[in-house]
PDB file of C-alpha atoms in Angstrom:
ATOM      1  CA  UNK A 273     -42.514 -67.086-135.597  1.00 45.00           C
ATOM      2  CA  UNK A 274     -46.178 -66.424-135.057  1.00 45.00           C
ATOM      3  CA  UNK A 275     -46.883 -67.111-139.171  1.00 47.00           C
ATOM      4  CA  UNK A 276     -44.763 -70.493-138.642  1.00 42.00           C
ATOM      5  CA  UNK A 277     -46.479 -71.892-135.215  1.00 42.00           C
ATOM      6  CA  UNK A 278     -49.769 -71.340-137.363  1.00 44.00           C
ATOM      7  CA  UNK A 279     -48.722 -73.166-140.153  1.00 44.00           C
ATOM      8  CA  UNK A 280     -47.698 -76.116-137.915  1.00 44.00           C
ATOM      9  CA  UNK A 281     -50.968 -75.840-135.765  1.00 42.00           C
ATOM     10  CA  UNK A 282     -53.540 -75.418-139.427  1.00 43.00           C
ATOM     11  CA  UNK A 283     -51.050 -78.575-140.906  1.00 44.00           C
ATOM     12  CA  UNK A 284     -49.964 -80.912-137.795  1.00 42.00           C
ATOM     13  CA  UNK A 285     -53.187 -80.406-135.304  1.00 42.00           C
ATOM     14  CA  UNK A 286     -55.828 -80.169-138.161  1.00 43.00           C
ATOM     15  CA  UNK A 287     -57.163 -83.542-135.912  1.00 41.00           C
ATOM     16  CA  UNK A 288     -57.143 -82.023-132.818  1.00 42.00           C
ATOM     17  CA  UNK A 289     -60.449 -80.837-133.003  1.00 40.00           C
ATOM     18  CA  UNK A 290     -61.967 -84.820-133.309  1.00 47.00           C
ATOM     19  CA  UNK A 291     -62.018 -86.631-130.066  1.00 59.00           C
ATOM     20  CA  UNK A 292     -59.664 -89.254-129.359  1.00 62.00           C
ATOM     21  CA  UNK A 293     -60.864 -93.169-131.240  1.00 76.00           C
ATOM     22  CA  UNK A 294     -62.099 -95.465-128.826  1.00 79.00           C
ATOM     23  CA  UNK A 295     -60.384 -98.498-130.738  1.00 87.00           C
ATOM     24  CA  UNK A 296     -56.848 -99.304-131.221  1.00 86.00           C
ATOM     25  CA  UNK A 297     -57.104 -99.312-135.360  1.00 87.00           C
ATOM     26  CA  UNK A 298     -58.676 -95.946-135.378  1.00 90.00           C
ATOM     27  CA  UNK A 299     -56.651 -94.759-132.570  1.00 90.00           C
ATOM     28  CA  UNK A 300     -53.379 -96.110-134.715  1.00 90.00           C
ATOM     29  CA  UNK A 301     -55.105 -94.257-137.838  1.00 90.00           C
ATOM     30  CA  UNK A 302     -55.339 -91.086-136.157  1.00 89.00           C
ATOM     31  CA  UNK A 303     -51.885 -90.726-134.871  1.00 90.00           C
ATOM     32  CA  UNK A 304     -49.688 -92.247-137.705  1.00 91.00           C
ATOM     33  CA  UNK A 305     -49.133 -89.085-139.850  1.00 90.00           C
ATOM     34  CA  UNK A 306     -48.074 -87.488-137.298  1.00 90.00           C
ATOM     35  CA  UNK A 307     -46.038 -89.865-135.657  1.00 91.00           C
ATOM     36  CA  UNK A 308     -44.119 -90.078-138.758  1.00 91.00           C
ATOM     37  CA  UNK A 309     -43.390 -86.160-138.998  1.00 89.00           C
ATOM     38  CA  UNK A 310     -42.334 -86.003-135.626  1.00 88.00           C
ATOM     39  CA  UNK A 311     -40.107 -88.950-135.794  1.00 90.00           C
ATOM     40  CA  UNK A 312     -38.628 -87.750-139.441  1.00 88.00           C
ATOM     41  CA  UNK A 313     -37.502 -84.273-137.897  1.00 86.00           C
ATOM     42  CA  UNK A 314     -35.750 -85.827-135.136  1.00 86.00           C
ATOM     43  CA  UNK A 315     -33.896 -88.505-137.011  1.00 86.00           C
ATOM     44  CA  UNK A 316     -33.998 -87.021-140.659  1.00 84.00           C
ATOM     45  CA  UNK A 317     -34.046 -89.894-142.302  1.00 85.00           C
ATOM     46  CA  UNK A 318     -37.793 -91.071-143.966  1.00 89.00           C
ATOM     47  CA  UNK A 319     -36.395 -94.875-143.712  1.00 89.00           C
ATOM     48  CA  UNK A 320     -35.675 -94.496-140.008  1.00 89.00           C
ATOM     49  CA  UNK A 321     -38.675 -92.557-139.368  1.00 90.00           C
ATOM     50  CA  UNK A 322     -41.263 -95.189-140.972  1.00 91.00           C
ATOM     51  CA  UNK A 323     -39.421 -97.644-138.751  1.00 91.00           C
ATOM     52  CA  UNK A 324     -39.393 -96.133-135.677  1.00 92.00           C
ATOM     53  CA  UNK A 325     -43.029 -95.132-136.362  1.00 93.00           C
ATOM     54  CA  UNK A 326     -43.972 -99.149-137.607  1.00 93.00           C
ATOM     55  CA  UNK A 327     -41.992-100.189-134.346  1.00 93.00           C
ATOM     56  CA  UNK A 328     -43.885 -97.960-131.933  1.00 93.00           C
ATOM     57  CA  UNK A 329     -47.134 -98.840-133.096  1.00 93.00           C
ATOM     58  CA  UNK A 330     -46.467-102.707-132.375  1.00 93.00           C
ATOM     59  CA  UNK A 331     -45.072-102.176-129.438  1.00 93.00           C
ATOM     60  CA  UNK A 332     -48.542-100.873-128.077  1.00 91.00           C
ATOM     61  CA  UNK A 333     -50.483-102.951-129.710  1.00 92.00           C
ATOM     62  CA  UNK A 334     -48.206-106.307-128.031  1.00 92.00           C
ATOM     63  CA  UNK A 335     -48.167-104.735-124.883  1.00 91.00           C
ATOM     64  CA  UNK A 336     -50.691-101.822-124.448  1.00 89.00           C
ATOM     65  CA  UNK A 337     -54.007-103.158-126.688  1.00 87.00           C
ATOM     66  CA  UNK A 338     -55.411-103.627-122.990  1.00 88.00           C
ATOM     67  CA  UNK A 339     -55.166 -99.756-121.598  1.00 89.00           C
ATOM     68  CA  UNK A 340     -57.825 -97.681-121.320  1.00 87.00           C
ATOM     69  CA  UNK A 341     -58.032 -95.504-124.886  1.00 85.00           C
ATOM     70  CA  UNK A 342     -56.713 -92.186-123.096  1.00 87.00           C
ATOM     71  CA  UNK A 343     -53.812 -93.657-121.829  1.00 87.00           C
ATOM     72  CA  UNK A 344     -52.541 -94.526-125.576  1.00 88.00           C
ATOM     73  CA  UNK A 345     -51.693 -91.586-126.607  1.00 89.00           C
ATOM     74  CA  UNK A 346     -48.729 -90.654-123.780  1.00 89.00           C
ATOM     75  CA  UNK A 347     -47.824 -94.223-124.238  1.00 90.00           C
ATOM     76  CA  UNK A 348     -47.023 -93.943-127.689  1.00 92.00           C
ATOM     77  CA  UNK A 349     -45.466 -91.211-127.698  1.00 91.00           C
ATOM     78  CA  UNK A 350     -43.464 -92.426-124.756  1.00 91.00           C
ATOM     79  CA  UNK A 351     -42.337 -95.596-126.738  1.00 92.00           C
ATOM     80  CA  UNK A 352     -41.790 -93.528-129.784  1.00 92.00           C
ATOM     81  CA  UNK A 353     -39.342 -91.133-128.082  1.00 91.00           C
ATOM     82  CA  UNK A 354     -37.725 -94.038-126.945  1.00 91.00           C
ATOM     83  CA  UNK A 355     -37.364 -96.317-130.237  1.00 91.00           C
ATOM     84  CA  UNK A 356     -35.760 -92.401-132.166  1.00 90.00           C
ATOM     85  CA  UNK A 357     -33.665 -92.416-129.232  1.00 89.00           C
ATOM     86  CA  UNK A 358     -32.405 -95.623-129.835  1.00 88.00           C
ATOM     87  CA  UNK A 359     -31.740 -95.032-133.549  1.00 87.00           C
ATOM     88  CA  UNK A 360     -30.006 -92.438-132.925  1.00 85.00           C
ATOM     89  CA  UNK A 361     -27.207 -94.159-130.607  1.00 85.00           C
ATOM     90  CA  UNK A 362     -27.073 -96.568-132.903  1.00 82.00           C
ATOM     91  CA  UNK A 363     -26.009 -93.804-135.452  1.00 79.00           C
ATOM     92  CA  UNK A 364     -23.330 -92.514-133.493  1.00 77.00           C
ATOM     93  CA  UNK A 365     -22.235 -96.390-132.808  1.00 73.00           C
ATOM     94  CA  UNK A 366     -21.955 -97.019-136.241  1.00 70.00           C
ATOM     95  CA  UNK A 367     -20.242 -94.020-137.269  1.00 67.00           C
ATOM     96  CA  UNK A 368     -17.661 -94.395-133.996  1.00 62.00           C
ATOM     97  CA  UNK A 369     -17.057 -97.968-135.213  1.00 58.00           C
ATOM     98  CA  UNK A 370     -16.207 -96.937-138.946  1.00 57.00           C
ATOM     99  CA  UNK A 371     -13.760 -94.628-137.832  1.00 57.00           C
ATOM    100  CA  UNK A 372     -11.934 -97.011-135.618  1.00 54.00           C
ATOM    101  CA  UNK A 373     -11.940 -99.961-138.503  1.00 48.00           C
ATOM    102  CA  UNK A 374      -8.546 -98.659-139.924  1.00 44.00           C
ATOM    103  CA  UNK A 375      -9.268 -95.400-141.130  1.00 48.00           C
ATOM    104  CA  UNK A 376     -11.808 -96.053-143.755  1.00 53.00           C
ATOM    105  CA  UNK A 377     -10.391 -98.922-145.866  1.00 53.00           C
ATOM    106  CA  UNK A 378     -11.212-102.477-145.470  1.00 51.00           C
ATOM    107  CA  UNK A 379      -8.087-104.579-146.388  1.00 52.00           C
ATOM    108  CA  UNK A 380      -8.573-104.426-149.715  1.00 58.00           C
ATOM    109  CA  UNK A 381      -7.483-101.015-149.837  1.00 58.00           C
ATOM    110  CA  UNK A 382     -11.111-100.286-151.117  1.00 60.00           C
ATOM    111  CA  UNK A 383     -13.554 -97.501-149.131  1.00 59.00           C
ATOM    112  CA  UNK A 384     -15.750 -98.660-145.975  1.00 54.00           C
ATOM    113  CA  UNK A 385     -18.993 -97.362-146.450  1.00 54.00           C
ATOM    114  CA  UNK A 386     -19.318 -94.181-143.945  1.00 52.00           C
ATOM    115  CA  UNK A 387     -22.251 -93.268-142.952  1.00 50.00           C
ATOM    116  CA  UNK A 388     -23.657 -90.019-143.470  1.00 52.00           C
ATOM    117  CA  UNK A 389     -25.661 -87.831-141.743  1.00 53.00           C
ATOM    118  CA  UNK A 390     -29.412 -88.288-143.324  1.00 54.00           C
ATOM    119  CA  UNK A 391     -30.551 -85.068-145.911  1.00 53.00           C
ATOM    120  CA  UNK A 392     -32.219 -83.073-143.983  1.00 56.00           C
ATOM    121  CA  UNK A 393     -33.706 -81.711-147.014  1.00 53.00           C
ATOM    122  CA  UNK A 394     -37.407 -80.859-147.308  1.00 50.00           C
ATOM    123  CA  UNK A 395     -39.974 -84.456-147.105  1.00 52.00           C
ATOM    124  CA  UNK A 396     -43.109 -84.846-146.821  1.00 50.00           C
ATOM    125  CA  UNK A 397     -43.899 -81.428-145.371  1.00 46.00           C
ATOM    126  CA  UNK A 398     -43.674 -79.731-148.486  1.00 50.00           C
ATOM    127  CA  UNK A 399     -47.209 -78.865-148.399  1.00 51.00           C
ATOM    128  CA  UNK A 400     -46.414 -76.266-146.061  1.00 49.00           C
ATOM    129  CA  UNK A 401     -47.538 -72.845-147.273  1.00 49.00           C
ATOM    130  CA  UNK A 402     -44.178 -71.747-146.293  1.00 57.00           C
ATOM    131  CA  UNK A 403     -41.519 -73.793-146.853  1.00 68.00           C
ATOM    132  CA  UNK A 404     -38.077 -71.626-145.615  1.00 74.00           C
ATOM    133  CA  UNK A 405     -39.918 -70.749-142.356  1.00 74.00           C
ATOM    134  CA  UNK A 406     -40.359 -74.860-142.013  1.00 73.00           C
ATOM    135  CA  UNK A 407     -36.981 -74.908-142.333  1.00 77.00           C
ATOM    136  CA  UNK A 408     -35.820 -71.890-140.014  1.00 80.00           C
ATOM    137  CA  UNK A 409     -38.106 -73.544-137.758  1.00 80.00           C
ATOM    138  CA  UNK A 410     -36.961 -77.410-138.096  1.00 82.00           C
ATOM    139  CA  UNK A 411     -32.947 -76.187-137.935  1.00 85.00           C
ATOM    140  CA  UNK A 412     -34.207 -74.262-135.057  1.00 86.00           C
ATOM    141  CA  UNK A 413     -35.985 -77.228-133.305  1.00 86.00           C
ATOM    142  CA  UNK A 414     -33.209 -79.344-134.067  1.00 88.00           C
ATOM    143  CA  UNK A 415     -30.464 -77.324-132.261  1.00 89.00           C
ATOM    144  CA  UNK A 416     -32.268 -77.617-129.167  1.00 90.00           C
ATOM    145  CA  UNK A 417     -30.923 -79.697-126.838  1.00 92.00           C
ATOM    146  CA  UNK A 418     -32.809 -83.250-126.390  1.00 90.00           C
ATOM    147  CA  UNK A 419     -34.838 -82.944-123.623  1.00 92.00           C
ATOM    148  CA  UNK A 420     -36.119 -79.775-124.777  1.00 91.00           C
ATOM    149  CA  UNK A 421     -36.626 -80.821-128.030  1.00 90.00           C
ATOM    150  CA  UNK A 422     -38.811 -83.768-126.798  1.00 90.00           C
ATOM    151  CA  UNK A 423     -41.111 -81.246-124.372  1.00 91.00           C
ATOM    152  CA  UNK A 424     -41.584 -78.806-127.343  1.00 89.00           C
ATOM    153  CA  UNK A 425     -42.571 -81.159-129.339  1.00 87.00           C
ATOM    154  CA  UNK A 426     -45.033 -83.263-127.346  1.00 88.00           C
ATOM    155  CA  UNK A 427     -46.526 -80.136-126.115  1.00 88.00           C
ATOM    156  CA  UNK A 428     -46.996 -77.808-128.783  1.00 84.00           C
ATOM    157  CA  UNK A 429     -46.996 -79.615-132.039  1.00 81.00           C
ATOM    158  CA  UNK A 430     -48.737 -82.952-129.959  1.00 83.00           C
ATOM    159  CA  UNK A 431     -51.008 -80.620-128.108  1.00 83.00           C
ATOM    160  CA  UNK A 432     -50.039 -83.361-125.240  1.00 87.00           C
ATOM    161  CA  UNK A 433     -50.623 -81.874-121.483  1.00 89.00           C
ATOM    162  CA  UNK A 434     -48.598 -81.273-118.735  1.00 91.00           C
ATOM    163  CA  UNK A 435     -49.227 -84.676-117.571  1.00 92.00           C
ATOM    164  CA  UNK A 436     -49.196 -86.677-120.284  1.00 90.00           C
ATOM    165  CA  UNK A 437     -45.627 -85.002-121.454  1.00 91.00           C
ATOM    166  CA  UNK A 438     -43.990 -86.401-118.819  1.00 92.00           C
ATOM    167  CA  UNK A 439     -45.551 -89.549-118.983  1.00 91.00           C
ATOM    168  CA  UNK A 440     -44.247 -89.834-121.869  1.00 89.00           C
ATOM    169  CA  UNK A 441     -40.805 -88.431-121.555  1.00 90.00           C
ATOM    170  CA  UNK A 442     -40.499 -90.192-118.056  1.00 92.00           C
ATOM    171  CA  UNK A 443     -39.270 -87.059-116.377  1.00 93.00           C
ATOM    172  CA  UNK A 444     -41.626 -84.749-113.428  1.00 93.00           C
ATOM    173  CA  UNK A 445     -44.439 -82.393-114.935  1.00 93.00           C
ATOM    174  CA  UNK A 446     -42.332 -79.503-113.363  1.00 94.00           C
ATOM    175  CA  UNK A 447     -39.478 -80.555-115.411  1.00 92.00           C
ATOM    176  CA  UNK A 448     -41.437 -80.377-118.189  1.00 93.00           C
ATOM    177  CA  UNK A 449     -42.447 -77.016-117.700  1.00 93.00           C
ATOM    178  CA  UNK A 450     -38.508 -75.871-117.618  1.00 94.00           C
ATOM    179  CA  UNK A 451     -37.693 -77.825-120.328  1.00 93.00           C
ATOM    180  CA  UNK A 452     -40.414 -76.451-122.524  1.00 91.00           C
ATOM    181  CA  UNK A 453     -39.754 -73.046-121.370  1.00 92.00           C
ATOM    182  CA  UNK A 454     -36.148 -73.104-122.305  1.00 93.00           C
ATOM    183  CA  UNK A 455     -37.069 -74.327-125.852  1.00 91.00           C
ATOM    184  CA  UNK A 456     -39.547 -71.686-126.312  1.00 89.00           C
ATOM    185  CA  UNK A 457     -36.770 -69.146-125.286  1.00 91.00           C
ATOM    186  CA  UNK A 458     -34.343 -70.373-127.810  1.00 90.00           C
ATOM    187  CA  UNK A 459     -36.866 -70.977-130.751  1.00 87.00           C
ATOM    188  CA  UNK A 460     -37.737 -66.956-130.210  1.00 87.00           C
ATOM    189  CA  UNK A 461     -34.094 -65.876-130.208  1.00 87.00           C
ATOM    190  CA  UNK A 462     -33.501 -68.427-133.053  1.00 84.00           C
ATOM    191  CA  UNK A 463     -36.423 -67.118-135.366  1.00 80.00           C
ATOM    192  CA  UNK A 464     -36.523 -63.501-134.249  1.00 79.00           C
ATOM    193  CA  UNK A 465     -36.710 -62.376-137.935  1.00 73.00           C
ATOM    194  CA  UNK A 466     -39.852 -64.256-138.908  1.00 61.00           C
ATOM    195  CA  UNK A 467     -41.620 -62.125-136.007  1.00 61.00           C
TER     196      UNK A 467
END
């Protein structure tokens, strides 16, 4: 696991080390590659990812552009947790409502479209050094339950704080801390062999 969290911190937080842009367009810059990874391993999907990233970006620029610079970040990722949440309900809407249409078959006789889970299959993280720890390590982080998902994810591969975490995931900074602490349990008993 230790080879894999350093592949994710050399890849994803290569930008951690410059300070945060003081306008919106850099700020927007600075943030959108990642955005997009972290919204493409929740939902799977690079169509649904770009959107929810394109979305979340103009929501903060209609109704954030105002906020001080170091409150963009949890906002953003705050409305960007939100907009994959909501594309994913709509998912399980769609699929509920094809199953209940009469079995598959419009009237015709001929198939419904169904839709399918997205390929999780490798994107654009294929630069990874190592690509089947990536995906030990995406499976893993995509068994965890939501919540805990969320925290690992702002925290560690974000580099977000305490505070800003649950900012962004509306919850308390202590539930943070459980959450995140729960995730990190089950990502070591999930990638024990890449110890």
């Amino acid at each position: 696991m230790n080879s894999v969290v350093s592949t994710l911190d050399t890849d994803l937080l290569a930008d951690d080390a410059v300070a945060a842009p003081a306008t919106l367009d850099a700020f927007l810059s600075y943030i959108e590659r990642r955005a997009f990874r972290l919204a493409e391993l929740n939902l799977g999907n690079r169509e649904d990812a770009l959107d929810a990233v394109q979305d979340a970006m103009l929501r903060l620029v209609k109704h954030y552009r105002d906020k001080p610079a170091q409150e963009w970040t949890p906002l953003f990722w705050g409305i960007l947790r939100r907009r994959i949440v909501d594309l994913q309900r709509r998912r399980k809407v769609r699929s509920i409502m094809v199953g209940w249409l009469g079995g598959g078959r419009d009237d015709d006789g001929d198939d419904l479209p169904i839709w399918d889970p997205a390929d999780n299959g490798p994107g654009p993280l294929d630069r990874l050094q190592d690509a089947q720890s990536y995906a030990d390590m995406a499976a893993a982080v995509k068994k965890l339950p939501q919540r805990q998902r969320e925290a690992f994810m702002l925290r560690v591969l974000e580099g977000l704080d305490v505070a800003e975490t649950a900012q962004a995931m509306g919850c308390s900074e202590g539930s943070v801390k459980t959450h995140l602490s729960r995730a990190m349990q089950h990502l070591r008993d999930q990638l024990e062999e890449w110890r």
